Structures are given as C-alpha cells and as structure tokens.
Tab-separated table of C-alpha atoms in Angstrom:
chain	number	residue	atom	x	y	z
A	679	PRO	CA	229.046	103.321	38.814
A	680	ALA	CA	227.061	100.498	40.406
A	681	TYR	CA	226.688	97.138	38.677
A	682	LEU	CA	224.368	94.149	39.020
A	683	GLY	CA	225.611	91.897	41.800
A	684	ASP	CA	227.278	94.688	43.806
A	685	THR	CA	226.883	94.702	47.579
A	686	ILE	CA	225.917	98.168	48.732
A	687	ARG	CA	226.069	99.578	52.239
A	688	LYS	CA	224.986	103.018	53.438
A	689	GLU	CA	226.750	105.525	55.668
A	690	TYR	CA	225.382	108.673	57.308
A	691	HIS	CA	227.378	111.663	58.584
A	692	ILE	CA	225.733	114.477	60.560
A	693	GLN	CA	226.932	117.762	59.070
A	694	ASP	CA	224.796	120.287	60.928
A	695	LEU	CA	222.273	120.341	63.773
A	696	ARG	CA	220.400	123.427	64.929
A	697	THR	CA	217.081	124.795	66.072
A	698	THR	CA	214.765	126.702	63.767
A	699	SER	CA	214.498	130.482	64.080
A	700	GLY	CA	211.359	130.016	66.187
A	701	GLY	CA	213.243	127.748	68.603
A	702	GLU	CA	210.590	125.014	68.598
A	703	ASP	CA	211.829	122.554	65.936
A	704	THR	CA	215.113	121.040	64.772
A	705	LEU	CA	216.933	121.168	61.432
A	706	LEU	CA	219.281	118.278	60.735
A	707	LYS	CA	221.649	118.183	57.755
A	708	VAL	CA	222.967	114.723	56.910
A	709	LYS	CA	225.398	113.488	54.271
A	710	CYS	CA	224.319	110.094	52.939
A	711	GLU	CA	226.599	107.788	50.942
A	712	LEU	CA	226.247	104.396	49.279
A	713	ILE	CA	229.480	102.371	49.276
A	714	ASN	CA	230.135	99.192	47.278
A	715	GLN	CA	232.105	96.090	48.275
A	716	ARG	CA	235.329	97.739	47.013
A	717	ASN	CA	234.803	100.702	49.360
A	718	GLU	CA	234.020	102.927	46.368
A	719	ARG	CA	231.348	105.616	46.650
A	720	VAL	CA	228.576	105.052	44.106
A	721	PHE	CA	226.094	107.688	45.303
A	722	SER	CA	226.017	110.612	47.733
A	723	LEU	CA	223.750	113.448	48.768
A	724	SER	CA	223.347	116.002	51.528
A	725	LYS	CA	219.814	116.507	52.791
A	726	THR	CA	218.243	118.814	55.346
A	727	MET	CA	215.352	117.438	57.396
A	728	LEU	CA	212.901	119.200	59.704
A	729	PHE	CA	211.937	117.444	62.955
A	730	MET	CA	209.222	118.572	65.319
A	731	GLY	CA	210.470	119.567	68.762
A	732	THR	CA	213.997	119.804	70.153
A	733	THR	CA	216.247	117.421	72.037
A	734	SER	CA	215.974	119.249	75.360
A	735	LYS	CA	213.943	121.904	77.131
A	736	ARG	CA	216.699	124.403	76.387
A	737	GLY	CA	216.689	123.561	72.712
A	738	THR	CA	219.006	121.679	70.400
A	739	ARG	CA	222.719	122.228	70.830
A	740	ASP	CA	223.798	123.896	67.595
A	741	MET	CA	226.918	122.587	65.898
A	742	ALA	CA	229.679	124.919	64.779
A	743	LYS	CA	229.575	125.339	61.019
A	744	PRO	CA	232.790	124.451	59.178
A	745	LYS	CA	234.819	127.415	57.894
A	746	ASN	CA	234.913	126.009	54.379
A	747	PRO	CA	232.068	123.986	52.848
A	748	PRO	CA	233.057	120.429	51.872
A	749	LYS	CA	234.173	119.959	48.278
A	750	LYS	CA	231.859	118.216	45.862
A	751	PRO	CA	233.015	114.598	45.365
A	752	LYS	CA	234.596	113.786	42.016
A	753	SER	CA	232.505	111.465	39.839
A	754	LEU	CA	234.302	108.480	38.334
A	755	LEU	CA	231.115	107.656	36.437
A	756	LEU	CA	231.226	111.001	34.637
A	757	GLU	CA	234.855	110.357	33.693
A	758	LYS	CA	233.922	106.999	32.160
A	759	ILE	CA	231.040	108.553	30.206
A	760	SER	CA	233.294	111.280	28.844
A	761	GLN	CA	235.982	108.810	27.804
A	762	ARG	CA	233.549	106.464	26.042
A	763	ALA	CA	231.048	108.918	24.546
A	764	GLY	CA	232.478	108.317	21.083
A	765	VAL	CA	230.990	104.820	20.904
A	766	LEU	CA	227.429	106.072	21.410
A	767	ASN	CA	225.069	106.151	18.459
A	768	ARG	CA	224.346	109.638	17.154
A	769	SER	CA	220.708	110.583	16.665
A	770	ASN	CA	218.983	113.401	14.788
A	771	ALA	CA	216.035	112.922	17.155
A	772	LEU	CA	217.928	114.630	19.990
A	773	ALA	CA	216.044	117.837	20.843
A	774	ARG	CA	218.106	121.021	20.698
A	775	LEU	CA	217.830	123.116	23.865
A	776	HIS	CA	218.356	126.878	24.152
A	777	GLU	CA	219.306	129.128	27.069
A	778	GLY	CA	216.211	130.895	28.400
A	779	GLN	CA	213.890	128.184	27.038
A	780	LEU	CA	210.864	127.137	29.108
A	781	ILE	CA	209.802	123.545	28.405
A	782	LEU	CA	206.277	122.374	29.248
A	783	HIS	CA	206.671	118.617	29.548
A	784	SER	CA	203.889	116.512	28.059
A	785	LEU	CA	203.765	113.616	30.541
A	786	ALA	CA	201.300	114.139	33.415
A	787	ARG	CA	199.731	111.429	35.572
A	788	PRO	CA	198.982	110.580	39.212
A	789	ILE	CA	201.209	108.191	41.128
A	790	GLY	CA	198.213	106.328	42.539
A	791	THR	CA	197.532	105.221	46.093
A	792	SER	CA	198.731	101.615	45.792
A	793	MET	CA	202.015	102.474	44.078
A	794	SER	CA	202.730	105.313	46.498
A	795	MET	CA	202.216	103.041	49.507
A	796	ILE	CA	204.341	100.259	48.001
A	797	LEU	CA	207.268	102.596	47.379
A	798	ALA	CA	206.859	104.362	50.743
A	799	THR	CA	207.081	101.149	52.776
A	800	MET	CA	209.469	99.070	50.679
A	801	PHE	CA	212.758	99.527	52.536
A	802	ARG	CA	212.279	101.326	55.834
A	803	MET	CA	209.892	102.511	58.519
A	804	THR	CA	208.019	105.587	57.356
A	805	HIS	CA	205.527	108.071	58.757
A	806	PRO	CA	201.912	106.818	59.009
A	807	SER	CA	200.716	109.798	56.950
A	808	LEU	CA	202.123	107.968	53.915
A	809	TYR	CA	199.979	104.827	54.277
A	810	ASN	CA	197.675	104.695	57.332
A	811	THR	CA	194.228	105.519	55.931
A	812	LYS	CA	192.543	104.638	59.244
A	813	ARG	CA	194.416	107.351	61.129
A	814	PHE	CA	194.669	109.993	58.410
A	815	GLY	CA	191.928	109.129	55.920
A	816	GLN	CA	192.215	108.816	52.152
A	817	GLU	CA	192.206	112.588	51.650
A	818	ASP	CA	195.196	113.221	53.928
A	819	ILE	CA	197.581	110.507	52.696
A	820	ILE	CA	200.617	112.137	51.020
A	821	VAL	CA	203.379	111.029	48.642
A	822	PRO	CA	206.890	110.711	50.190
A	823	GLY	CA	209.466	113.256	49.088
A	824	GLY	CA	211.803	110.825	47.326
A	825	VAL	CA	208.947	109.403	45.265
A	826	MET	CA	207.778	112.908	44.392
A	827	PHE	CA	211.257	113.881	43.167
A	828	SER	CA	211.524	110.711	41.081
A	829	LYS	CA	208.092	111.242	39.544
A	830	VAL	CA	208.853	114.843	38.566
A	831	HIS	CA	212.139	113.798	36.950
A	832	ALA	CA	210.323	111.028	35.075
A	833	CYS	CA	207.787	113.551	33.738
A	834	ALA	CA	210.634	115.751	32.493
A	835	ALA	CA	212.815	112.964	31.060
A	836	ARG	CA	211.002	112.592	27.738
A	837	GLY	CA	211.628	116.214	26.752
A	838	LEU	CA	215.304	116.112	27.790
A	839	TYR	CA	216.280	112.954	25.907
A	840	GLU	CA	218.890	111.628	26.335
A	841	ILE	CA	220.528	112.284	29.701
A	842	LEU	CA	223.813	110.430	30.231
A	843	TYR	CA	224.688	111.856	33.626
A	844	GLU	CA	222.980	114.089	36.181
A	845	GLU	CA	223.796	115.936	39.387
A	846	LEU	CA	221.032	117.394	41.529
A	847	GLU	CA	222.548	120.645	42.807
A	848	HIS	CA	219.684	121.280	45.220
A	849	ALA	CA	215.986	120.479	45.566
A	850	GLN	CA	213.137	121.572	47.817
A	851	LEU	CA	209.786	120.031	48.704
A	852	LEU	CA	207.393	122.973	48.571
A	853	ASN	CA	203.783	121.736	48.711
A	854	THR	CA	202.275	118.373	49.591
A	855	LEU	CA	201.237	115.922	46.891
A	856	ALA	CA	198.469	113.353	47.311
A	857	PRO	CA	198.604	110.034	45.406
A	858	LYS	CA	195.480	110.983	43.433
A	859	HIS	CA	196.885	114.310	42.226
A	860	VAL	CA	198.023	114.519	38.624
A	861	VAL	CA	201.647	115.656	38.588
A	862	GLY	CA	203.550	117.111	35.657
A	863	ALA	CA	206.660	119.220	35.154
A	864	MET	CA	208.162	122.258	33.477
A	865	SER	CA	211.859	123.054	33.034
A	866	TYR	CA	213.712	126.338	32.497
A	867	VAL	CA	217.138	126.189	30.805
A	868	HIS	CA	219.592	128.448	32.642
A	869	SER	CA	222.768	127.676	30.693
A	870	ILE	CA	224.277	125.371	28.080
A	871	ARG	CA	227.964	124.865	27.375
A	872	GLN	CA	230.221	122.397	25.626
A	873	PHE	CA	231.435	119.754	28.051
A	874	PRO	CA	235.073	120.601	28.890
A	875	ASP	CA	236.554	117.147	28.256
A	876	ASN	CA	234.538	116.082	25.209
A	877	PRO	CA	233.086	118.258	22.399
A	878	GLU	CA	230.487	115.578	21.605
A	879	LEU	CA	228.804	116.252	24.945
A	880	GLU	CA	227.062	119.296	26.369
A	881	GLU	CA	226.429	120.387	29.961
A	882	VAL	CA	222.988	121.837	30.692
A	883	VAL	CA	221.983	123.609	33.909
A	884	LEU	CA	218.229	123.723	34.228
A	885	GLN	CA	215.532	124.139	36.823
A	886	THR	CA	212.579	121.766	36.960
A	887	TRP	CA	209.320	122.431	38.793
A	888	GLY	CA	206.901	119.686	39.737
A	889	ILE	CA	203.329	120.928	39.116
A	890	LYS	CA	200.201	119.297	40.545
A	891	ASP	CA	196.604	119.372	39.298
A	892	PHE	CA	197.562	120.461	35.762
A	893	ASP	CA	198.088	118.783	32.426
A	894	VAL	CA	201.061	121.108	32.016
A	895	ALA	CA	201.648	120.959	28.251
A	896	HIS	CA	197.970	121.568	27.416
A	897	GLU	CA	196.459	123.635	30.223
A	898	LEU	CA	199.427	125.982	30.694
A	899	ARG	CA	200.300	126.385	27.011
A	900	ASP	CA	198.640	129.809	26.767
A	901	VAL	CA	199.422	130.961	30.322
A	902	GLU	CA	202.024	133.724	30.628
A	903	ILE	CA	204.689	132.459	33.039
A	904	PRO	CA	207.268	135.164	33.889
A	905	LEU	CA	210.801	133.801	33.477
A	906	SER	CA	211.886	135.999	36.386
A	907	LEU	CA	210.326	133.365	38.672
A	908	PHE	CA	213.177	130.970	37.902
A	909	SER	CA	216.426	131.221	39.844
A	910	THR	CA	219.450	129.027	40.495
A	911	GLU	CA	219.142	129.707	44.237
A	912	PRO	CA	217.086	127.539	46.636
A	913	VAL	CA	213.599	128.848	47.264
A	914	ARG	CA	211.235	128.797	50.253
A	915	ARG	CA	207.608	127.800	49.747
A	916	GLN	CA	206.128	131.006	51.142
A	917	THR	CA	208.521	133.182	49.138
A	918	LEU	CA	207.638	131.428	45.883
A	919	ASP	CA	203.893	131.448	46.564
A	920	ASP	CA	204.040	135.183	47.303
A	921	GLN	CA	205.739	135.714	43.936
A	922	LEU	CA	203.241	133.495	42.140
A	923	SER	CA	200.245	135.233	43.699
A	924	LYS	CA	201.435	138.490	42.120
A	925	GLU	CA	202.925	137.305	38.814
A	926	CYS	CA	201.205	133.995	37.972
A	927	PRO	CA	198.252	133.329	40.326
A	928	VAL	CA	197.154	130.146	38.527
A	929	LEU	CA	200.271	128.360	39.869
A	930	GLU	CA	200.024	129.534	43.476
A	931	GLY	CA	200.152	126.466	45.741
A	932	LYS	CA	200.614	124.161	42.731
A	933	VAL	CA	204.435	123.943	42.618
A	934	VAL	CA	205.212	120.834	44.652
A	935	SER	CA	209.002	120.735	44.170
A	936	ASN	CA	211.909	122.773	42.831
A	937	HIS	CA	215.009	121.070	41.390
A	938	LEU	CA	218.235	122.642	40.095
A	939	ARG	CA	219.920	120.056	37.883
A	940	ARG	CA	223.202	119.748	35.998
A	941	LEU	CA	222.856	117.379	33.054
A	942	VAL	CA	225.427	115.941	30.685
A	943	ARG	CA	224.043	114.693	27.379
A	944	GLN	CA	225.026	114.216	23.751
A	945	SER	CA	225.242	117.407	21.703
A	946	PRO	CA	222.573	117.535	18.978
A	947	ARG	CA	223.872	116.854	15.473
A	948	SER	CA	224.280	119.921	13.295
A	949	GLU	CA	224.702	118.227	9.907
A	950	THR	CA	221.754	117.679	7.574
A	951	MET	CA	220.682	114.159	6.669
A	952	PHE	CA	218.758	113.170	3.527
A	953	LEU	CA	216.516	110.137	3.427
A	954	LEU	CA	216.983	108.158	0.176
C-alpha cells in the first residue's frame, strides 16, 4: 500500500516492440511500476500503445517474445486486507451479486471540458487533441484514456459497494469520448467465489463497459442486451461493433471501453436483522 508522505518514483520496462500487421505503425508494450522510498512496489501495470509510423524505413525491429509470460506480482496490500477483514463493520446494505447478472449502473454524467483538460495536462506532456481547441476545435477534443477508465469505474462503483481491492486484468479503449458526452456503465458478473484465505470476503470477476450518450439505467432498461456479447477475453473495436450491429444495434459505436476486473469485497450478510 501507499501512505501519505511516501516518496514515489516510476520505472518503465519495455516488454515488446513490433510493427502492426500492416507494417506502417508500431505497437509498444511497457510495464510501468511505482516504487516507494523503501523500494517496495505499490502499483504496476502493463500497457500496449499504438504509435504512428515506424523507427526506420525498413520498419521497427521486433523483439523476441519471452517463452513464458511474466508472473503476476504478488500483492502485499491484498494480504493485509485479508488478514484484517474481521475488524470491518458488517452492513446489510451490501448488494448481493449473482453470476450471470447484468447491472445497469445509475450514475451517468459528462466529464466536462475544463475538468478533462485539467486532468490531461496535470502531470505530463500530452497530445494537443486533448486540450488545443485552436488546432482541433471544440468538437474534436477527446478525453484521455486514463481519465476515461477512471470515470467508467466511478460510474460503476455505486452499484458494486464496497470494493476493498481490485485488479484490472485487461482493458481496451474502443471508441473516442468527448468531454461533453454523457458516460455511464454496465457490468456483467462472470463469476463469484469465496475468497480463499478469508470466508468473510468474496472474489468477483466482472466485465464493465463504458457507454456514451446514454443514461444507462433508464434508457437501456427495456433494451434486450444479449449476454453472449460479454467475454473474459480482450476485444477489438471492429469485432465488437460487428457483433453489436447484428445483436444490439442501439449500442453500436457507443461502447467506449471494456474492462475485465477482479474485485475483492465483503460477503453480503445472510442473517436476518429486525429493527426494534
């Protein structure tokens, strides 16, 4: 875990570098880590980025892929949560989730131009399409990927109360999001199991979609959404839009992001309480 007052540094490791199938652009996979002053890892992720062009006229020199994929780092934070879960207050307000359940989350709102620009330019140099209205115009300004992911998770958080720990297994940016677009979320529950080290906790694997231009809980309440659209595998934008055009046309081009998440949360209470 990270605490107030910690000094955090970042490290990047290039894991893979190769040209796209068309040979005109470059795919770069990078492992990013945040390390505290005690040389302890507090956060890590692997991300794949697309860059226009290649590093030479003959294309990017592809790296040899490792024979075995790197192991997922062990989380000390999750260990602490499991050990201390007994001191947490128990609540009957905790929503019970079910495998195969599709949740239409109620929170939906735009990020807004000012907030999007503030977050996009807070810590690093970013692409002008995120803030330069003179070059791109108000209509073509887009929300950065990290902000989009955070917003979608925030929209889903109220219906998944209360998450103690989360791992993002994979996520994809599928369609662009403008600051003025209303964004909401829906989540499909793939599996639920008792947490191995503590029966008071449960582990939930679910898939969350970010949806633009819809008040999800109200406008999609009566829309038939085939559950076959949801998968634990990563998805390409064109593949998903082709599926949506056939099975749920109203959502074609509206899914802005796809997230597969592993959550650890308190198990809902099963005993009955009487108010006196």
